[in-house]
Short mmCIF file of C-alpha atoms and ligand atoms in Angstrom, two decimals:
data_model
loop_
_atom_site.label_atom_id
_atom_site.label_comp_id
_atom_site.label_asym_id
_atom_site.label_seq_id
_atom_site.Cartn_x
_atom_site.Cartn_y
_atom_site.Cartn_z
CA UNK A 1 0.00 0.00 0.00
CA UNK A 2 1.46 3.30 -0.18
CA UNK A 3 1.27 5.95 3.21
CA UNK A 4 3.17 8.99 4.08
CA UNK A 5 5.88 7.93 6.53
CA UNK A 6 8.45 9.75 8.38
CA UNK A 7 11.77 8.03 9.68
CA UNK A 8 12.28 11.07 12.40
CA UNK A 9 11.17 14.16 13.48
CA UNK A 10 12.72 16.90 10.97
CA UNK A 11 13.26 14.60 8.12
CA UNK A 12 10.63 14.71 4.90
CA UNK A 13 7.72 13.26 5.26
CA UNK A 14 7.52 11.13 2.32
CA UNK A 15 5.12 8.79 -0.02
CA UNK A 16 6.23 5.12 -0.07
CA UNK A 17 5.33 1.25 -0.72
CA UNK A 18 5.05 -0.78 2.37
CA UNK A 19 3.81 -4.11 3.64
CA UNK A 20 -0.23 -3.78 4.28
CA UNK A 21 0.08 -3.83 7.93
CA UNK A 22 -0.92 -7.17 9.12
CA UNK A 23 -4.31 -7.38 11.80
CA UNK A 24 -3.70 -8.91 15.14
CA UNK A 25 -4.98 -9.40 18.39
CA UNK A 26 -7.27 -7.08 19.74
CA UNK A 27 -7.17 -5.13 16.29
CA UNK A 28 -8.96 -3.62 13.38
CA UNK A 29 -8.06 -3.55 10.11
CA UNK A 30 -9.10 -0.16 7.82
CA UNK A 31 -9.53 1.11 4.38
CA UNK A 32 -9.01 5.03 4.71
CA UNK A 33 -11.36 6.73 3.06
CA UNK A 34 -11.06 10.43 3.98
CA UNK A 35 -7.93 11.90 6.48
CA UNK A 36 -8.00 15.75 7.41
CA UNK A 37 -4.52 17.45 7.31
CA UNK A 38 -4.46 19.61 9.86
CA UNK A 39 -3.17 23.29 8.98
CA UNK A 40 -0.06 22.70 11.37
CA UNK A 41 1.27 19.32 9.97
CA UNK A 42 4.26 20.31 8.32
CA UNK A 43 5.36 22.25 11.87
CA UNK A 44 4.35 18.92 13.61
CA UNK A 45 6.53 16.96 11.21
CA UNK A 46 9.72 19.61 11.65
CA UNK A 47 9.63 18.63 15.49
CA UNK A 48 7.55 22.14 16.50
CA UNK A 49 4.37 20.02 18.25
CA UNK A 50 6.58 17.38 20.28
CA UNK A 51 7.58 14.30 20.25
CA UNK A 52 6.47 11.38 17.58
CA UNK A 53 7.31 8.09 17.78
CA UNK A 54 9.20 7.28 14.71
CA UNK A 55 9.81 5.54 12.31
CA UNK A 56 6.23 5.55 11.43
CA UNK A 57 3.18 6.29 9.39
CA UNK A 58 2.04 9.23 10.39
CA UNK A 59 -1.64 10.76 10.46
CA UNK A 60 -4.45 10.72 13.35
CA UNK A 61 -8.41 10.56 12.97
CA UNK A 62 -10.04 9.97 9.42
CA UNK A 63 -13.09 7.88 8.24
CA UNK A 64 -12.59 4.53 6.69
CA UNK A 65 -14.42 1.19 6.01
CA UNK A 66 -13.53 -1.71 8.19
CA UNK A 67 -12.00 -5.07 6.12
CA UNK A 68 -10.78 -7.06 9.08
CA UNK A 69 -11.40 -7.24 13.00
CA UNK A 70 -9.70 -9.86 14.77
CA UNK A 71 -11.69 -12.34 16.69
CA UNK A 72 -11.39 -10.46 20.14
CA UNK A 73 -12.80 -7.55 18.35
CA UNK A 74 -16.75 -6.66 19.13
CA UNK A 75 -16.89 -2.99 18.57
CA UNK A 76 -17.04 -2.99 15.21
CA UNK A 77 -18.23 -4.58 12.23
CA UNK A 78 -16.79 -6.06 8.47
CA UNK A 79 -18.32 -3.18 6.05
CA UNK A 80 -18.66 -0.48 8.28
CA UNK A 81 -17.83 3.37 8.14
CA UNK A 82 -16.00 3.81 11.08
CA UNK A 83 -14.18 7.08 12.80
CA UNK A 84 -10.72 6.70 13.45
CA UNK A 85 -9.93 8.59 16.91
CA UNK A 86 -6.33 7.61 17.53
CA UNK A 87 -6.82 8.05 21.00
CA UNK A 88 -5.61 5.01 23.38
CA UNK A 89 -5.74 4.67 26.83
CA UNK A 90 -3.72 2.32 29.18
CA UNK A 91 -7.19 1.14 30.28
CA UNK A 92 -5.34 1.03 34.02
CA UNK A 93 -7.89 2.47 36.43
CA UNK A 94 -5.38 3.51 39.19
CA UNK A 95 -3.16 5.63 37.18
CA UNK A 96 -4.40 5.85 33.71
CA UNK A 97 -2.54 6.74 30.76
CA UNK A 98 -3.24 7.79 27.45
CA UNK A 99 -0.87 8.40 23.81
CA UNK A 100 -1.63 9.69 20.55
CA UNK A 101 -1.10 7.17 17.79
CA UNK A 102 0.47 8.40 14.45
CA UNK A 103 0.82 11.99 15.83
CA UNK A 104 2.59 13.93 18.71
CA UNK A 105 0.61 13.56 21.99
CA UNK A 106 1.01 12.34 25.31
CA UNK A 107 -1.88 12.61 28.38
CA UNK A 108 -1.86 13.65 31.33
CA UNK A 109 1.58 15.38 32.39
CA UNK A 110 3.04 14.68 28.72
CA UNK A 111 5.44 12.67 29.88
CA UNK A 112 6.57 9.14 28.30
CA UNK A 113 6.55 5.97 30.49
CA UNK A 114 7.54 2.79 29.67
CA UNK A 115 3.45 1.88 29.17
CA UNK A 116 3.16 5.18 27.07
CA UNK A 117 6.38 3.90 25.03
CA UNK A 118 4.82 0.30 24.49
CA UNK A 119 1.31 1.37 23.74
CA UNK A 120 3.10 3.59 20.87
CA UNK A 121 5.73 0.93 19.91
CA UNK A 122 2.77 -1.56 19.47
CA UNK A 123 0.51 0.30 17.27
CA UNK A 124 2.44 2.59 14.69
CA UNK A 125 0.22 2.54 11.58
CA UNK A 126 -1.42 6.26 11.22
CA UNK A 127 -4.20 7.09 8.60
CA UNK A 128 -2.44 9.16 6.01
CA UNK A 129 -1.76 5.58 4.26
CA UNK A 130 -4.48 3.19 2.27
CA UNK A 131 -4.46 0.62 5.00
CA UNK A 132 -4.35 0.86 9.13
CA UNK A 133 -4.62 -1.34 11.66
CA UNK A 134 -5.60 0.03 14.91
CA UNK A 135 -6.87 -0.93 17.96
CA UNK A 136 -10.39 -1.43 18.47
CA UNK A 137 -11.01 1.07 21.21
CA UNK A 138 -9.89 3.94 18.68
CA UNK A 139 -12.59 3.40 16.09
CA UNK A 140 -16.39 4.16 16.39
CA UNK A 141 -19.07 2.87 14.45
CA UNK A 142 -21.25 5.49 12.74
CA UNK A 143 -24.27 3.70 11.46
CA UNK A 144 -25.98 5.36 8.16
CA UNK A 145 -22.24 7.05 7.18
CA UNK A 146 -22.53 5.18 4.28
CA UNK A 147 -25.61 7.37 3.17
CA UNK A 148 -23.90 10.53 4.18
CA UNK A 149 -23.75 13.07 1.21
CA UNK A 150 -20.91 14.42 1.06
CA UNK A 151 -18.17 11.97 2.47
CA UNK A 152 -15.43 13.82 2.19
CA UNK A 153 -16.77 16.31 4.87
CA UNK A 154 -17.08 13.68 7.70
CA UNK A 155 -12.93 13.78 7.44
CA UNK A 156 -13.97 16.60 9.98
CA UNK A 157 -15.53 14.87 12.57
CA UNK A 158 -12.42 14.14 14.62
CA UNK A 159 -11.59 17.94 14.86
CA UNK A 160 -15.36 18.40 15.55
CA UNK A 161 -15.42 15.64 18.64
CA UNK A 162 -12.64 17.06 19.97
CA UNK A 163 -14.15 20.73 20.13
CA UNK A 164 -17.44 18.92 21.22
CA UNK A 165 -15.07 17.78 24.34
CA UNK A 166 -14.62 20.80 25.43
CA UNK A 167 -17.77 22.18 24.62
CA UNK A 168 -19.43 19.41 27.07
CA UNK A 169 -16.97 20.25 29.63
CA UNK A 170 -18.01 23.63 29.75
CA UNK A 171 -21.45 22.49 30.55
CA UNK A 172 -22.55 25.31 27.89
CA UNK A 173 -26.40 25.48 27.69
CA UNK A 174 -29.27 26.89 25.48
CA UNK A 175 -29.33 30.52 25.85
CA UNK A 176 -25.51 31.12 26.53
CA UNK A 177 -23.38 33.78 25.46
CA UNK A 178 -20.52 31.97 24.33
CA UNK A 179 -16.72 33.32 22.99
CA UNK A 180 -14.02 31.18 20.92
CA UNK A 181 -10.45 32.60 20.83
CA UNK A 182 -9.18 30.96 17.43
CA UNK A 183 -12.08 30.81 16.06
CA UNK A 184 -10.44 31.11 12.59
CA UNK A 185 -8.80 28.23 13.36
CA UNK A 186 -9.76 24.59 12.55
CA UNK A 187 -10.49 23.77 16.01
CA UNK A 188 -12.46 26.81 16.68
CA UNK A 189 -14.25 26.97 13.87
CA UNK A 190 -15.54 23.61 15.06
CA UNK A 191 -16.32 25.15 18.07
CA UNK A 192 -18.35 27.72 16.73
CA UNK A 193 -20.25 25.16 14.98
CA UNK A 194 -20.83 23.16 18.01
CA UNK A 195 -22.28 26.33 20.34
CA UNK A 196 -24.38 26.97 17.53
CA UNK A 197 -26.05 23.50 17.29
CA UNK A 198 -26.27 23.63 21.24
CA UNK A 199 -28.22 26.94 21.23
CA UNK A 200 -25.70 29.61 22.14
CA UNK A 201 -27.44 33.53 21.88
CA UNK A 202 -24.64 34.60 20.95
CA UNK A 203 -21.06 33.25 19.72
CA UNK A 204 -18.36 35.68 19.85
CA UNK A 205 -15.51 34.28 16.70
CA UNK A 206 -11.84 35.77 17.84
CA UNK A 207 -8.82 35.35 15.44
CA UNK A 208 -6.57 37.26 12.94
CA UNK A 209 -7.75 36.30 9.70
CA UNK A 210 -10.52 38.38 8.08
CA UNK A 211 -11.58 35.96 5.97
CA UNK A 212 -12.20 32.68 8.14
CA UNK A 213 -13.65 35.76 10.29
CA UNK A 214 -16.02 37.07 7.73
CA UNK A 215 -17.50 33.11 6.70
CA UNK A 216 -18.18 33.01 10.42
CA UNK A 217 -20.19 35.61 10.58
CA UNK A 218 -21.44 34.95 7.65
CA UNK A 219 -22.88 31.26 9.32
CA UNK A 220 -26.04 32.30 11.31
CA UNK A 221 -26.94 36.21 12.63
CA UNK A 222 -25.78 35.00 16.20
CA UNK A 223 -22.18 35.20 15.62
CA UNK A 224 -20.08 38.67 16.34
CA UNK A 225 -16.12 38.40 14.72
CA UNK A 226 -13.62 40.38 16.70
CA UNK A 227 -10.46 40.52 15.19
CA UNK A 228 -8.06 40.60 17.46
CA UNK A 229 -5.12 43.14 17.41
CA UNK A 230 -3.11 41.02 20.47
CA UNK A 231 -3.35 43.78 22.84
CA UNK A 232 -5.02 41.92 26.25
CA UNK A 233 -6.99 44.97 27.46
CA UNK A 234 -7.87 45.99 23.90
CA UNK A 235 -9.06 42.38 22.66
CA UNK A 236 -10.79 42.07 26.43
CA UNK A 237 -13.03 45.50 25.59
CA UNK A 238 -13.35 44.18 21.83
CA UNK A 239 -15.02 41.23 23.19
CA UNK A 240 -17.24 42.69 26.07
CA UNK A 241 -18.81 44.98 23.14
CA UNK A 242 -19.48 42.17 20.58
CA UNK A 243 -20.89 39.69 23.69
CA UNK A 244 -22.78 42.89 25.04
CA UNK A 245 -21.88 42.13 28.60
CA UNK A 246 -19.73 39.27 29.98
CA UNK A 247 -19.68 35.81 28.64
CA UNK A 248 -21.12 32.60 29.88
CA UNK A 249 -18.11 30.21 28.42
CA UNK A 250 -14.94 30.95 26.55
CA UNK A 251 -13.40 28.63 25.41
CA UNK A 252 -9.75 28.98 24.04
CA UNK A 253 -8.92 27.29 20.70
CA UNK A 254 -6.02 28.89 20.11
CA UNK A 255 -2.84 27.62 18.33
CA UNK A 256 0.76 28.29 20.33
CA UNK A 257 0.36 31.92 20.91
CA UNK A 258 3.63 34.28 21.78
CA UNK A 259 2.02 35.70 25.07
CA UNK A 260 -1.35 34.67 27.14
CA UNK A 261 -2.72 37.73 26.37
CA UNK A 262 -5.36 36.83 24.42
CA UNK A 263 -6.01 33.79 26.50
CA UNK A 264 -6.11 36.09 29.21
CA UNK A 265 -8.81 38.42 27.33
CA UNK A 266 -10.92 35.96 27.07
CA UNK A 267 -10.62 35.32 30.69
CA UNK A 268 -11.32 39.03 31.18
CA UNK A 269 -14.44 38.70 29.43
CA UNK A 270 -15.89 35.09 31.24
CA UNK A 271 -18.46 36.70 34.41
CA UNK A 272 -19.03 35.76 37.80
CA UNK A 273 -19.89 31.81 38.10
CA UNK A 274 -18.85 31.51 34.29
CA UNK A 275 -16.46 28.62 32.48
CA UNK A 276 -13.67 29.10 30.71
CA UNK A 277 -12.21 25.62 28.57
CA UNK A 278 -8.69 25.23 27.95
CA UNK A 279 -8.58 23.29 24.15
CA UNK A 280 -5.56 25.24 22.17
CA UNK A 281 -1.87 24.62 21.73
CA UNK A 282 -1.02 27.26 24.00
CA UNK A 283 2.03 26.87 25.88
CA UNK A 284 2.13 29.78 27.95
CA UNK A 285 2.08 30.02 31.72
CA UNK A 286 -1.24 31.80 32.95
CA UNK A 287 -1.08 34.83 35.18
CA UNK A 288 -4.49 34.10 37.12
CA UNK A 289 -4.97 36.23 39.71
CA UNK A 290 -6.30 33.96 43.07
CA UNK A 291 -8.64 36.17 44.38
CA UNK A 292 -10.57 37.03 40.56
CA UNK A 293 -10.46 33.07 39.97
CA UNK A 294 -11.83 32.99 43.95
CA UNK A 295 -14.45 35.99 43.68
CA UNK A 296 -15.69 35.43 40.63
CA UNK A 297 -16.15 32.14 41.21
CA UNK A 298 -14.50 31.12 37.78
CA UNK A 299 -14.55 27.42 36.62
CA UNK A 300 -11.30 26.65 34.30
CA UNK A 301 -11.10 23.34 32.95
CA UNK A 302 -8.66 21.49 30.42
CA UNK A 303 -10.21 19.52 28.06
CA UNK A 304 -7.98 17.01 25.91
CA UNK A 305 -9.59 15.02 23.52
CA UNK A 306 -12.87 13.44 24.04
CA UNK A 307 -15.02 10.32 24.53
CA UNK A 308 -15.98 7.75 21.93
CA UNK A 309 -19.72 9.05 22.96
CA UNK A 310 -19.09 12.30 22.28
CA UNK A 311 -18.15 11.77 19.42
CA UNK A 312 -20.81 9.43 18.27
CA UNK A 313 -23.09 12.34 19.87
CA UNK A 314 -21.04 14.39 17.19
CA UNK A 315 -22.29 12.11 13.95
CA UNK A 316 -25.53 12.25 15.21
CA UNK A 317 -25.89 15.53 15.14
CA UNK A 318 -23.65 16.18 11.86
CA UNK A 319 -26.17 13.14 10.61
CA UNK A 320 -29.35 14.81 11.70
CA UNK A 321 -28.08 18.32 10.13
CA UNK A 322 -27.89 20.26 13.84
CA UNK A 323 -24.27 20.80 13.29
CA UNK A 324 -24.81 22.11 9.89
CA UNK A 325 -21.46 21.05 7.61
CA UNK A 326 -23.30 23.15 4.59
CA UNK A 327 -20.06 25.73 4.88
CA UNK A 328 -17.55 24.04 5.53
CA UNK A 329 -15.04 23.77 2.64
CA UNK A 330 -13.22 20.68 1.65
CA UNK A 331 -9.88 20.67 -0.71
CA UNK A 332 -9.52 17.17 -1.74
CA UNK A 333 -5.67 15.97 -1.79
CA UNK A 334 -4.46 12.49 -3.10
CA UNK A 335 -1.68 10.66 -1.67
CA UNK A 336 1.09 11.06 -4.45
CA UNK A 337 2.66 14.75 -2.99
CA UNK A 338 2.49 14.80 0.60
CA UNK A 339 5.05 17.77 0.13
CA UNK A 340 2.67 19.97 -1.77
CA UNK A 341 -0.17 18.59 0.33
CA UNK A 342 1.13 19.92 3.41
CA UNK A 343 1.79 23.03 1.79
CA UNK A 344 -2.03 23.33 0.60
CA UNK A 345 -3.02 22.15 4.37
CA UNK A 346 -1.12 25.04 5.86
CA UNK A 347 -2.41 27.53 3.87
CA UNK A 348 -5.87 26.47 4.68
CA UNK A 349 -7.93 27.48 7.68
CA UNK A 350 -10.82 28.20 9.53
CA UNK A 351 -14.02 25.94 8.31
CA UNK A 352 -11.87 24.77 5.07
CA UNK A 353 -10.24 21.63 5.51
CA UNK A 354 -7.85 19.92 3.73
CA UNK A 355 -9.16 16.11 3.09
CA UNK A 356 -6.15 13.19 2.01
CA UNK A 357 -8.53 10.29 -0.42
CA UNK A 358 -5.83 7.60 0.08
N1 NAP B 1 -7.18 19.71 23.30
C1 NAP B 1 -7.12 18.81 22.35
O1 NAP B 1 -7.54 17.66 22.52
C2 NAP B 1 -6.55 19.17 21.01
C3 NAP B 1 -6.64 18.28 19.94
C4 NAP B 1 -6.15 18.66 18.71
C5 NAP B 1 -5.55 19.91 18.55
N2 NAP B 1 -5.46 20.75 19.63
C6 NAP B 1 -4.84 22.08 19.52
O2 NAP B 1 -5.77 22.98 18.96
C7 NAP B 1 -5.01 24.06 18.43
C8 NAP B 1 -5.79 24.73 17.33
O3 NAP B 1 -5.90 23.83 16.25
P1 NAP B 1 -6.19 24.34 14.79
O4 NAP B 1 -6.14 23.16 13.92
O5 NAP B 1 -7.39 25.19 14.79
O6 NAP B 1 -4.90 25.21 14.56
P2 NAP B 1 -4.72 26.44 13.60
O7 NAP B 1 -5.45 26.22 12.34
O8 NAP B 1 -3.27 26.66 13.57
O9 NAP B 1 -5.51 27.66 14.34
C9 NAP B 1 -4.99 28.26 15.35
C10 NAP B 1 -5.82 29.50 15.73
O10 NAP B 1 -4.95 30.23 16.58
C11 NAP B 1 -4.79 31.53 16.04
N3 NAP B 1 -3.42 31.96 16.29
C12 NAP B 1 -2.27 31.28 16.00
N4 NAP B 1 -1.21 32.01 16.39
C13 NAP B 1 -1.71 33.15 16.92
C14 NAP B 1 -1.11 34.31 17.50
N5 NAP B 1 0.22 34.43 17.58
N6 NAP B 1 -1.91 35.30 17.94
C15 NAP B 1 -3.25 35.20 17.84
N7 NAP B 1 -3.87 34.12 17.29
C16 NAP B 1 -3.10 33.11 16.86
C17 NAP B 1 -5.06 31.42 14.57
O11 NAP B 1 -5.42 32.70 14.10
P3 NAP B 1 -5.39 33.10 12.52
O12 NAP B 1 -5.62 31.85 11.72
O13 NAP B 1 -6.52 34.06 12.40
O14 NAP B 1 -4.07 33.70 12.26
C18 NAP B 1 -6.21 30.42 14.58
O15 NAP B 1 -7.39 31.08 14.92
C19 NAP B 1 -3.70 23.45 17.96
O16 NAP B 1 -2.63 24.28 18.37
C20 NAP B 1 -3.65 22.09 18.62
O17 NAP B 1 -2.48 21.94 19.39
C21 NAP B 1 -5.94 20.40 20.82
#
């Protein structure tokens, strides 16, 4: 089959022939169908997101058809259209752990252990390749996928389950006034899409570019763009005009920023007994003042990654049309120039994706 594989962080990634990668124990054998590229893959694959086990194939989430499942396997079915999380837990109860597979990613304090090393050692076959074997706990079953429209679109639900994560743990309800910093992101454009579906009064879209900005607005008359000029009091005062008050939930999508200023903006904005959701690639330390987390009786939570039922809430809703995928742009890459592919990926934000066909 052919896959993009890199040998080590900072070399090319590259399109080659390898073995189909064999099923075993415990295991589920794929045809990819449709892989997003997320914008930042060719700074993941130059060593600027982490770690990656290597040698590998490389690529997380996707939607593909199951061929095999080995005979331990009960999850999933021969035939079906499956999601591909990539997300594996130790399964250990008393200190659990949890790894990316095919990508960078560790849980919990990001730090390899020798389980974290052999859960990644075992399973190295990403999704930007025709075939994968992964385990069974990574894939979910979406019944009627096979009707969906537009295929090529559901490439998005792992970005959307993932924002629906955090959107859950900010325990967001109808009626909310709700703010996303990187909302011209990927991430937070699923966002916006998801407080939309769940009601919001009002979504607030924060980012840089004018023109993810601009389709945002463009989405439904409840969402207000603020373009943010990186100044924390300025962006904070931005925001408080376009939510008309103080906001219910912010949650922060943003990619590694150079200061927390704009994470702290949004925390500015979030009102007494209000959540703020921590979902970027930040990597800044967060000058939260005690007594304003204490007073206002703030509730920050992390949110990394999310639950197979999330996610199957996720197709449900992407299914019944309340997360409506109308706008969202897809640019369709095959698997022959992974080069130019990442180029087109990077260049590509907000709610246009860029979808590998393997
Ligand atoms: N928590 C999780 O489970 C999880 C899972 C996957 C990914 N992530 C993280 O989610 C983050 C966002 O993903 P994505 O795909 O949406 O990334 P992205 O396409 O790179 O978007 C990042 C967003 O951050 C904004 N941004 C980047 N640098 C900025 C800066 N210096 N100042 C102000 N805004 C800045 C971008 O604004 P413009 O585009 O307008 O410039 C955009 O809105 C990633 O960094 C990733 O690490 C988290």
């Amino acid at each position: 089959m052919h896959a993009w594989t890199l040998d080590s962080i900072g070399s090319p990634l590259v399109v080659e022939e390898v073995a189909d990668p064999a099923l075993r124990s415990g295991g589920v054998s794929l045809r990819m169908r449709a892989v997003q590229v997320p914008a930042y893959t060719r700074v993941l694959v130059e060593g600027g997101r982490g770690s990656i086990a290597t040698p590998t194939v490389l690529g997380i989430g996707g939607i593909a058809t199951v061929e095999q499942v080995a005979d331990d396997v009960t999850t999933v079915r021969r035939g079906e259209t499956v999601l591909c999380t990539g997300f594996l837990r130790s399964g250990r109860v008393a200190e659990p752990e949890e790894v990316l597979l095919g990508w960078t990613g560790i849980g919990g304090r990001g730090t390899t252990t020798d389980t974290t090393d052999r859960m990644r050692r075992l399973w190295r076959n990403g999704t930007f390749a025709e075939r994968a074997v992964v385990p069974a706990s990574t894939v979910v079953a979406l019944p009627g996928a096979d009707a969906y429209a537009d295929p090529t679109k559901l490439a998005f639900l792992p970005w959307l389950s993932v924002a629906a994560g955090a959107v859950e743990r900010s325990e967001m309800t109808a009626g909310d006034r709700v703010v996303v910093l990187g909302a011209s992101g990927q991430m937070g454009g699923a966002a916006v899409l998801l407080a939309l579906a769940r009601g919001a009064s009002r979504v607030v879209a924060v980012g840089r570019d004018a023109g993810s900005l601009d389709r945002l607005e463009a989405l439904d008359p409840r969402v207000r763009a603020v373009r943010s000029v990186s100044t924390r009091g300025d962006d904070a005062a931005a925001i408080g005009a376009a939510v008309d008050g103080e906001a219910d939930v912010v949650i922060d999508a943003l990619g590694p920023t150079p200061t927390p200023g704009l994470t702290m903006a949004g925390f500015d904005s979030v009102r007494a007994d209000g959540t703020m959701v921590l979902l970027g690639g930040v990597r800044q330390t967060l000058p939260i003042p005690y007594g304003e987390l204490m007073r206002r009786r703030i509730t920050l939570r992390g949110s990394w990654m999310c639950s197979e039922e999330t996610a199957f809430r996720v197709w449900r809703q992407v299914q019944a049309g309340v997360i409506d995928l109308r706008s969202l742009g897809v640019v369709t890459v095959d698997i022959d120039e992974p080069a130019a592919a990442l180029a087109q990926a990077e260049r590509t934000r907000g709610l246009s994706i860029v979808v590998l066909t393997p």
